[in-house]
Structure formats: C-alpha cells, structure tokens
Amino acid sequence: MGQIKSEIIAVGTELLLGQIANTNAQWISEQLALHGIDIYYHSVVGDNLHRVQEQFSQASKRSDVIIVTGGLGPTDDDMTREAFQRISNLEIVEHKPSMEKIMAYFTKQNSTMTPNNKKQARVFAGADVIENRVGMAPGMIVTHEGKTWVFLPGVPKEMKAMVSDHVLPFLAERTGSNMVIQSTMLRFTGIGESRLEHELQSIIAQQTNPTIAPLAQTEGVAIRLTAKANTHHAAIELINHTKEKILNKVGEYCYGVDNEKLEEKVFQLLQKKGWTLAAAESLTGGMFSDRFVAIPGASTVFAGGIVCYDTKVKENVLRISSETIQEKGTVSYECASEMATNISKLLDATIGISFTGVAGPDTVESQSAGTVFIAISTKTGQQVEKFTFQGDRKTVRSKTVMKGYELLFQSLK
C-alpha cells in the first residue's frame, strides 16, 4: 500500500481541562514522521460516550489509520471500547492472558481485585492484542472496513512501549514503504523572520525536498528542513546539501542546530578563546547569569555576576560614579558602560556585560517602559547599545537577556 493518512485521537476530559498536556500525540507524531507516515489530524475528546463515538465516526471517513490513546482503564469514564463497538458492532471478549496478568498483579500486591478491573482485559474479537509490559490494560490493533484502528492506554510509558515494540513495525509492514522523514532545525539570531525569508527566497522557491519552513520563535528565528528519502542516510544528505546553500547566504546569523541554545554557543566560544565572563545585572535581576550557570562546565569561563538592582548597590558595590548617576541616570549609556567595565575589573574577567533599563510598567528617570541599555566591555574596547522592547515586565526582561547573548555571540565570533 502507498502513503497512508493517519490521525491521532486522545480520549480524556483531563486533557480538555488542561490538567495534563497531550504529550502522547506529540511523541507518536514524531515517531510516525520518522517512519514516513503522514499525520493529518490531532484531536482530543472528553469522556463522553456520544462525543467519543462521533469523533470515531468522523475519523473513519477521512483516515486510513486511527490511533486512539486513553479510555481503556477500569472505571466508568473509560469508554473507548464501548464507543468503537457502537460504530463497528464488533464483539467484545475477555482476553485470558491479560486477565491472568491482572489477577496475578493483585495477588502479588496482597490486595483484593475489584470487579471493574476485569474491564481492562476486554478486547475486540479478532483483534491483534498488544501485551502491556509495564501496566495492565492491553492495546489492540483492529482492522474494520479497510481502516486500521490502534487502541493504546493513555499512560505515556505504557503507550510508548507498545508503539515501539508493536505498532511501528506493524505500520511499516502495512505501508510497504521504507520512506524515512528526517528533520533538522537551523537556529538564527540577529535577523528577523521576514528578512531571513527574503534572503532565502530563491532557495525556498526552488526547493521541494527538503522543504524549508521559517519559524518565528520566542528566542530568535529557526528554519526547519524536512527531507523524505528511502534511507536515513539519504535524507541526511539531502538536508546537508540544502543546509550548505542556506549557510552560504545567511551563515553569519546561524548559531546552532536542533536543540542548541545561544548561551551554549557563547560558552563554547569563550572556552575556545580561553576568556572569562562577568555580568552586572540591574533590570534582568540575575536571569542572564542563571541561564549561563545552567550549562555544565560554566564555571570554567563564568567568573560570576552581581545583581545591582538598587542604586546604592551600583554605587557602593559596582563603584559607579555618583556624577554618572546624578547627571545621566542609572538608565543610560554612561551607566551601562561603567557597569560593564567595573564588573570585569572587580571579578577579573576578560569580558564584562551589563544590563540596565526599565522593565515597566512605569516610567523611570524619564525613560519609558521597555527602554534597555546593554554594554559589553573588553580590554580592547566597548560596545553600548540601546533597545526598546515591547511587552510586559517578564517579556522585556527575557528579550533583554536574549539580546545580551546575541551581542556576545556576534562579538566573540
């Protein structure tokens, strides 16, 4: 069979209420994509028999493979089997090996099994039953009217074991395709999404495999490259070829791939140069330092930081001149400059970085909310930049930290 349409249905009111995140669908989608199986729909439905039945009925009309997670437990609100029986009229029978396993569990726990636990051993007649190695309720694969239904428990560790051991091999055999889908993310800083897309317009227009998708994110911009091929190696080659074209045009802004973080790249550059870093933080309140010390081995290049939120701390600890504070203010080029220079001297670091500004919501020293000054000081020179960021206090502070890492990255390169 050729390419199949698949969808994932998660059953559980707790998902609709936001009490837990639907991480099952995300994980299953990632696994199916790696095996060249396209996902067309994700849906979540609460523990209501009529609505679950409606969702199943809709799925049966539009998809070839329907993967259902949740609703296989022992309680009254576990109604996945009952809903599917309504649209299929398949008989539900007790699966003896599963029943024996459930009974053995309660015997081992020296506790009495309640009658509703028998429900977990009930399966559709003729189903391919999937053993639950880490829990009780078995999974099932059912073929009905040319459609494949996969029923899995909602508990992530139980679901993942079944998908890895049983479902993926089954679907790979059914598709008759060895198609592999491989993705990678290129991460950029110092360039906006529209500018990045403009620079790469000719490459994007000509490219069909891999596909190129620019993505604006909270921390910079990313490009997702997705390639299809018959082997993992061939897919990687396709990606690398396009990646090279992209980096030839905008490589100066690229700091990493996949899950690499900008602060990690700064850390690597500092290590390579044998330099050390110190931070003076006013409005960021230690956020910059916190991100940096989260990196394993940060102590080899990070001398430390001072949170100088109060003006007296700037004067008495960082030794910012009283003339600068009185004449220029704490939110100024001059104050940021002295902060960066003095922190590098105080902590004997190669580079000092400073952050001062107004997080909001009120104006400070006639400077409006979102006004930020960042300075970088080295033995050979200094850079001081002014920015205006939009958003609430948390957003302004987060953007400031990321801009600091961006300036360091560009400076260290």
C-alpha positions in Angstrom: 0.0 0.0 0.0 1.2 3.5 -0.7 1.3 6.6 1.6 -1.5 6.4 4.2 -3.4 9.1 6.0 -3.3 8.8 9.8 -4.7 10.6 12.7 -4.4 10.6 16.5 -7.4 10.8 18.9 -6.7 11.4 22.6 -9.6 10.5 24.9 -9.8 12.1 28.3 -11.5 15.1 29.9 -8.4 15.9 31.9 -6.7 16.8 28.6 -9.6 19.2 27.6 -9.4 20.9 31.1 -5.7 21.5 30.7 -4.9 19.4 33.8 -2.3 17.5 31.8 -0.7 18.2 28.4 -1.3 15.9 25.4 2.3 14.8 25.1 1.2 11.4 23.8 0.1 12.8 20.4 3.4 14.8 20.1 5.5 11.8 20.7 3.5 9.5 18.4 3.7 12.1 15.7 7.4 12.3 15.9 7.8 8.5 15.7 5.4 8.2 12.8 7.2 11.0 10.9 10.5 9.2 11.3 8.9 6.2 9.6 7.4 8.3 6.7 3.8 8.1 7.9 1.9 11.4 7.5 -0.3 12.7 10.3 -3.3 14.6 9.1 -5.3 15.3 12.3 -4.9 15.5 16.0 -8.0 15.7 18.2 -8.9 15.5 21.9 -12.3 14.4 23.1 -13.7 14.2 26.6 -15.0 11.2 28.5 -18.5 11.3 26.9 -19.7 8.2 25.1 -21.7 10.1 22.4 -18.9 12.5 21.6 -16.2 9.8 21.5 -18.5 7.8 19.1 -18.9 11.0 16.9 -15.2 11.5 16.8 -14.5 7.9 15.8 -17.2 8.1 13.1 -15.6 11.2 11.6 -12.1 9.7 11.8 -13.3 6.6 10.0 -14.4 8.6 7.0 -11.1 10.6 6.5 -8.2 8.5 7.7 -6.6 5.1 6.9 -5.0 4.6 10.3 -6.6 5.9 13.5 -4.5 5.8 16.7 -6.5 6.2 19.9 -4.9 6.8 23.3 -6.7 6.7 26.6 -10.1 5.4 27.8 -9.1 1.7 28.3 -9.0 1.8 32.1 -11.3 0.1 34.6 -13.6 3.0 35.6 -16.9 4.1 34.2 -15.4 7.1 32.4 -13.2 4.7 30.4 -15.4 4.2 27.3 -13.1 3.9 24.3 -14.2 0.2 23.7 -17.9 1.0 24.1 -17.7 3.9 21.6 -15.9 1.9 19.0 -18.3 -1.0 19.4 -21.2 1.3 18.6 -19.7 2.2 15.1 -18.3 -1.3 14.4 -20.7 -3.8 16.1 -17.7 -5.9 16.9 -18.0 -8.3 19.8 -16.0 -7.6 22.9 -14.5 -10.6 24.7 -12.2 -11.2 27.6 -8.6 -11.7 26.8 -7.5 -14.6 29.0 -3.7 -13.8 29.2 -4.4 -10.2 30.1 -7.0 -11.3 32.8 -4.4 -13.7 34.3 -1.8 -10.9 34.4 -4.2 -8.5 36.1 -5.2 -11.1 38.7 -1.6 -12.0 39.4 -0.8 -8.4 40.0 -3.4 -8.1 42.7 -2.3 -11.4 44.3 1.3 -10.1 44.4 0.2 -6.8 46.0 -1.8 -8.9 48.5 -4.9 -6.8 47.8 -8.4 -7.7 46.6 -9.2 -7.0 42.9 -12.4 -5.0 42.4 -14.7 -6.4 39.7 -14.3 -3.3 37.4 -10.6 -4.3 36.8 -11.9 -7.1 34.6 -12.9 -4.4 32.2 -9.2 -3.8 31.3 -8.9 -7.3 29.9 -11.7 -6.9 27.4 -10.7 -6.7 23.8 -12.5 -6.9 20.4 -12.9 -10.4 18.9 -10.2 -11.0 16.3 -8.1 -8.0 17.4 -4.3 -8.2 17.3 -3.8 -7.8 21.1 -0.7 -5.9 22.2 0.7 -7.0 25.6 1.1 -4.2 28.2 4.7 -4.9 29.5 4.5 -2.0 32.0 0.9 -1.8 33.0 -2.4 -3.7 32.9 -4.7 -2.8 30.0 -3.6 -4.4 26.7 -3.5 -2.4 23.5 -5.3 -3.6 20.3 -5.0 -3.3 16.6 -8.3 -3.8 14.8 -9.0 -3.8 11.1 -12.5 -2.7 10.3 -13.9 -1.8 6.9 -10.5 -1.3 5.4 -9.3 1.0 8.2 -6.7 0.2 10.8 -7.6 1.2 14.4 -4.9 1.2 17.1 -6.1 1.4 20.7 -3.5 2.3 23.3 -3.5 3.1 27.0 -3.1 6.8 27.9 -0.3 6.3 30.4 2.8 7.5 28.4 5.3 4.8 29.4 2.7 2.1 28.6 1.8 3.7 25.3 5.5 4.2 24.2 6.4 0.6 24.9 3.6 -0.6 22.7 4.2 1.8 19.9 7.9 1.0 19.8 7.6 -2.8 20.1 4.5 -3.5 18.1 2.7 -0.6 16.4 5.6 0.9 14.3 6.7 -2.5 12.9 3.1 -3.3 12.0 2.5 0.1 10.3 5.8 -0.1 8.4 4.8 -3.5 7.0 1.4 -2.2 6.1 2.6 0.8 4.2 5.0 -1.3 2.2 7.3 1.7 2.2 10.7 2.3 3.7 10.3 6.0 3.4 12.1 8.0 6.1 11.3 11.5 7.0 14.1 13.4 8.7 14.0 17.0 10.1 16.6 19.4 11.5 16.3 22.9 12.8 18.8 25.7 11.9 18.7 28.4 14.6 19.5 32.1 13.9 19.9 35.3 15.9 20.3 38.9 14.9 18.0 38.6 11.9 14.2 38.8 11.7 11.9 36.2 10.1 10.9 38.4 7.2 14.5 39.4 6.4 15.6 35.7 6.7 12.8 34.6 4.3 13.7 37.4 1.9 17.4 36.4 1.8 16.5 32.8 1.1 13.6 33.4 -1.3 15.4 31.9 -4.3 16.3 28.7 -2.4 12.8 28.3 -0.9 11.2 28.8 -4.3 13.2 26.0 -5.9 13.2 23.5 -3.1 10.6 20.7 -2.7 12.7 18.1 -0.9 13.8 19.1 1.6 11.0 21.5 2.4 12.1 24.8 4.1 9.9 26.3 6.8 11.0 29.6 8.5 9.6 29.7 12.1 9.5 32.8 14.4 10.1 31.7 18.0 10.4 33.3 21.3 14.2 33.0 21.1 15.3 34.1 17.7 14.3 32.6 14.3 14.6 29.0 13.1 14.3 27.2 9.8 13.0 23.6 9.8 14.4 21.5 7.0 12.4 18.3 6.3 13.6 15.6 3.9 12.0 12.4 2.6 14.1 9.6 1.3 14.3 5.8 1.3 17.1 5.7 3.9 18.1 7.7 6.9 21.5 8.4 5.3 19.9 9.7 2.0 17.6 12.0 4.0 20.5 13.4 5.9 22.4 14.0 2.7 19.5 16.0 1.2 19.3 18.1 4.3 23.0 18.8 4.4 23.1 19.9 0.8 20.3 22.4 1.4 21.8 23.5 4.7 25.0 24.3 2.9 23.2 26.6 0.5 21.4 28.4 3.3 24.5 28.9 5.3 26.3 30.3 2.3 23.7 33.1 2.3 23.0 33.7 6.0 25.5 31.7 7.9 26.8 34.7 9.9 23.5 34.7 11.8 23.3 30.9 12.4 24.4 29.9 15.9 23.3 26.3 16.1 21.1 23.3 15.1 18.2 21.4 16.6 18.1 22.0 20.4 21.3 24.0 20.7 20.9 27.2 22.8 22.5 30.5 22.1 24.1 30.7 25.6 25.7 27.3 24.9 27.3 28.7 21.7 28.6 31.7 23.7 30.0 29.3 26.3 31.8 27.3 23.6 33.3 30.5 22.0 34.6 31.7 25.4 36.1 28.3 26.1 37.8 28.3 22.6 39.3 31.7 23.3 40.2 31.0 26.9 38.3 34.1 28.1 36.1 34.6 31.1 32.8 36.5 31.5 31.2 38.5 34.3 27.8 40.1 34.4 26.3 43.2 36.1 22.5 42.9 36.1 20.0 45.6 37.1 16.6 45.0 35.4 17.4 41.4 34.5 17.9 40.6 38.2 20.2 37.6 37.6 18.3 36.0 34.7 21.3 36.2 32.4 23.6 34.5 35.0 21.0 31.9 35.8 20.8 30.8 32.2 24.6 30.7 31.9 25.3 28.7 35.0 22.8 26.0 33.9 25.4 24.9 31.3 27.6 22.1 32.6 31.1 23.4 33.0 30.1 27.1 33.1 32.5 27.7 36.0 35.4 27.3 33.6 34.5 30.6 31.9 32.0 32.4 34.1 33.6 34.5 36.9 30.3 35.5 38.4 27.7 38.3 38.5 26.3 41.0 40.6 22.6 41.9 40.8 22.8 45.6 41.2 19.1 46.5 41.3 19.2 49.2 43.8 21.1 52.5 43.0 23.2 52.1 46.3 24.4 48.8 45.1 25.5 50.3 41.8 27.4 53.0 43.7 28.8 51.0 46.7 29.4 47.6 45.2 29.9 48.3 41.5 31.5 51.7 42.2 29.5 53.6 39.6 30.5 57.3 39.9 27.9 59.4 41.7 28.4 62.0 38.9 27.2 59.5 36.3 24.1 58.6 38.4 23.2 62.2 39.2 23.9 63.7 35.7 23.0 60.8 33.4 20.9 58.5 35.5 21.0 54.7 36.1 19.2 54.1 32.8 21.7 55.5 30.4 24.6 54.7 28.0 27.0 56.0 30.6 25.8 53.9 33.5 25.7 50.7 31.4 29.2 51.5 30.2 30.6 51.9 33.7 28.7 48.8 34.9 30.3 46.6 32.2 33.8 48.0 32.7 33.7 47.8 36.5 32.3 44.3 36.7 35.1 43.0 34.5 37.6 44.7 36.8 36.0 43.6 40.0 35.8 40.0 39.0 39.0 39.9 36.9 37.1 38.8 33.8 38.1 39.2 30.2 34.6 40.4 29.3 32.0 42.3 31.3 28.4 42.6 30.3 25.8 44.8 31.8 22.0 45.3 31.7 20.1 48.4 32.9 16.7 49.6 31.8 13.0 49.9 32.6 11.0 46.7 32.7 7.8 48.6 33.3 5.0 49.3 33.7 6.0 52.8 35.0 8.5 55.3 33.5 11.8 55.6 35.3 14.1 58.7 35.0 12.0 59.9 32.1 12.7 56.7 30.3 9.7 54.8 29.1 9.0 51.1 29.9 10.9 48.8 27.6 14.0 51.1 27.3 17.1 48.9 27.8 20.8 49.5 27.7 23.3 46.7 27.2 27.0 47.2 27.4 29.9 44.8 26.6 33.4 45.7 27.8 36.7 44.1 26.9 40.3 45.1 27.3 40.4 46.3 23.7 37.1 48.2 23.6 33.5 48.7 24.5 30.1 48.4 22.9 26.9 50.0 24.3 23.5 49.5 22.7 20.1 51.0 23.4 16.9 49.0 22.7 13.2 49.4 23.0 11.3 46.2 23.7 7.6 45.7 23.7 5.7 43.6 26.3 5.1 43.1 30.0 7.9 43.1 32.6 8.7 39.4 32.1 8.8 39.7 28.3 11.0 42.8 28.4 13.5 41.1 30.8 13.5 37.9 28.8 14.1 39.8 25.5 17.0 41.7 27.2 18.7 38.5 28.3 18.5 37.0 24.8 19.7 40.3 23.2 22.7 40.1 25.6 23.6 36.7 24.4 23.1 37.8 20.8 25.6 40.7 21.2 28.1 38.4 23.0 27.8 35.8 20.2 28.4 38.4 17.5 31.3 40.0 19.5 33.0 36.6 20.2 32.7 35.4 16.6 
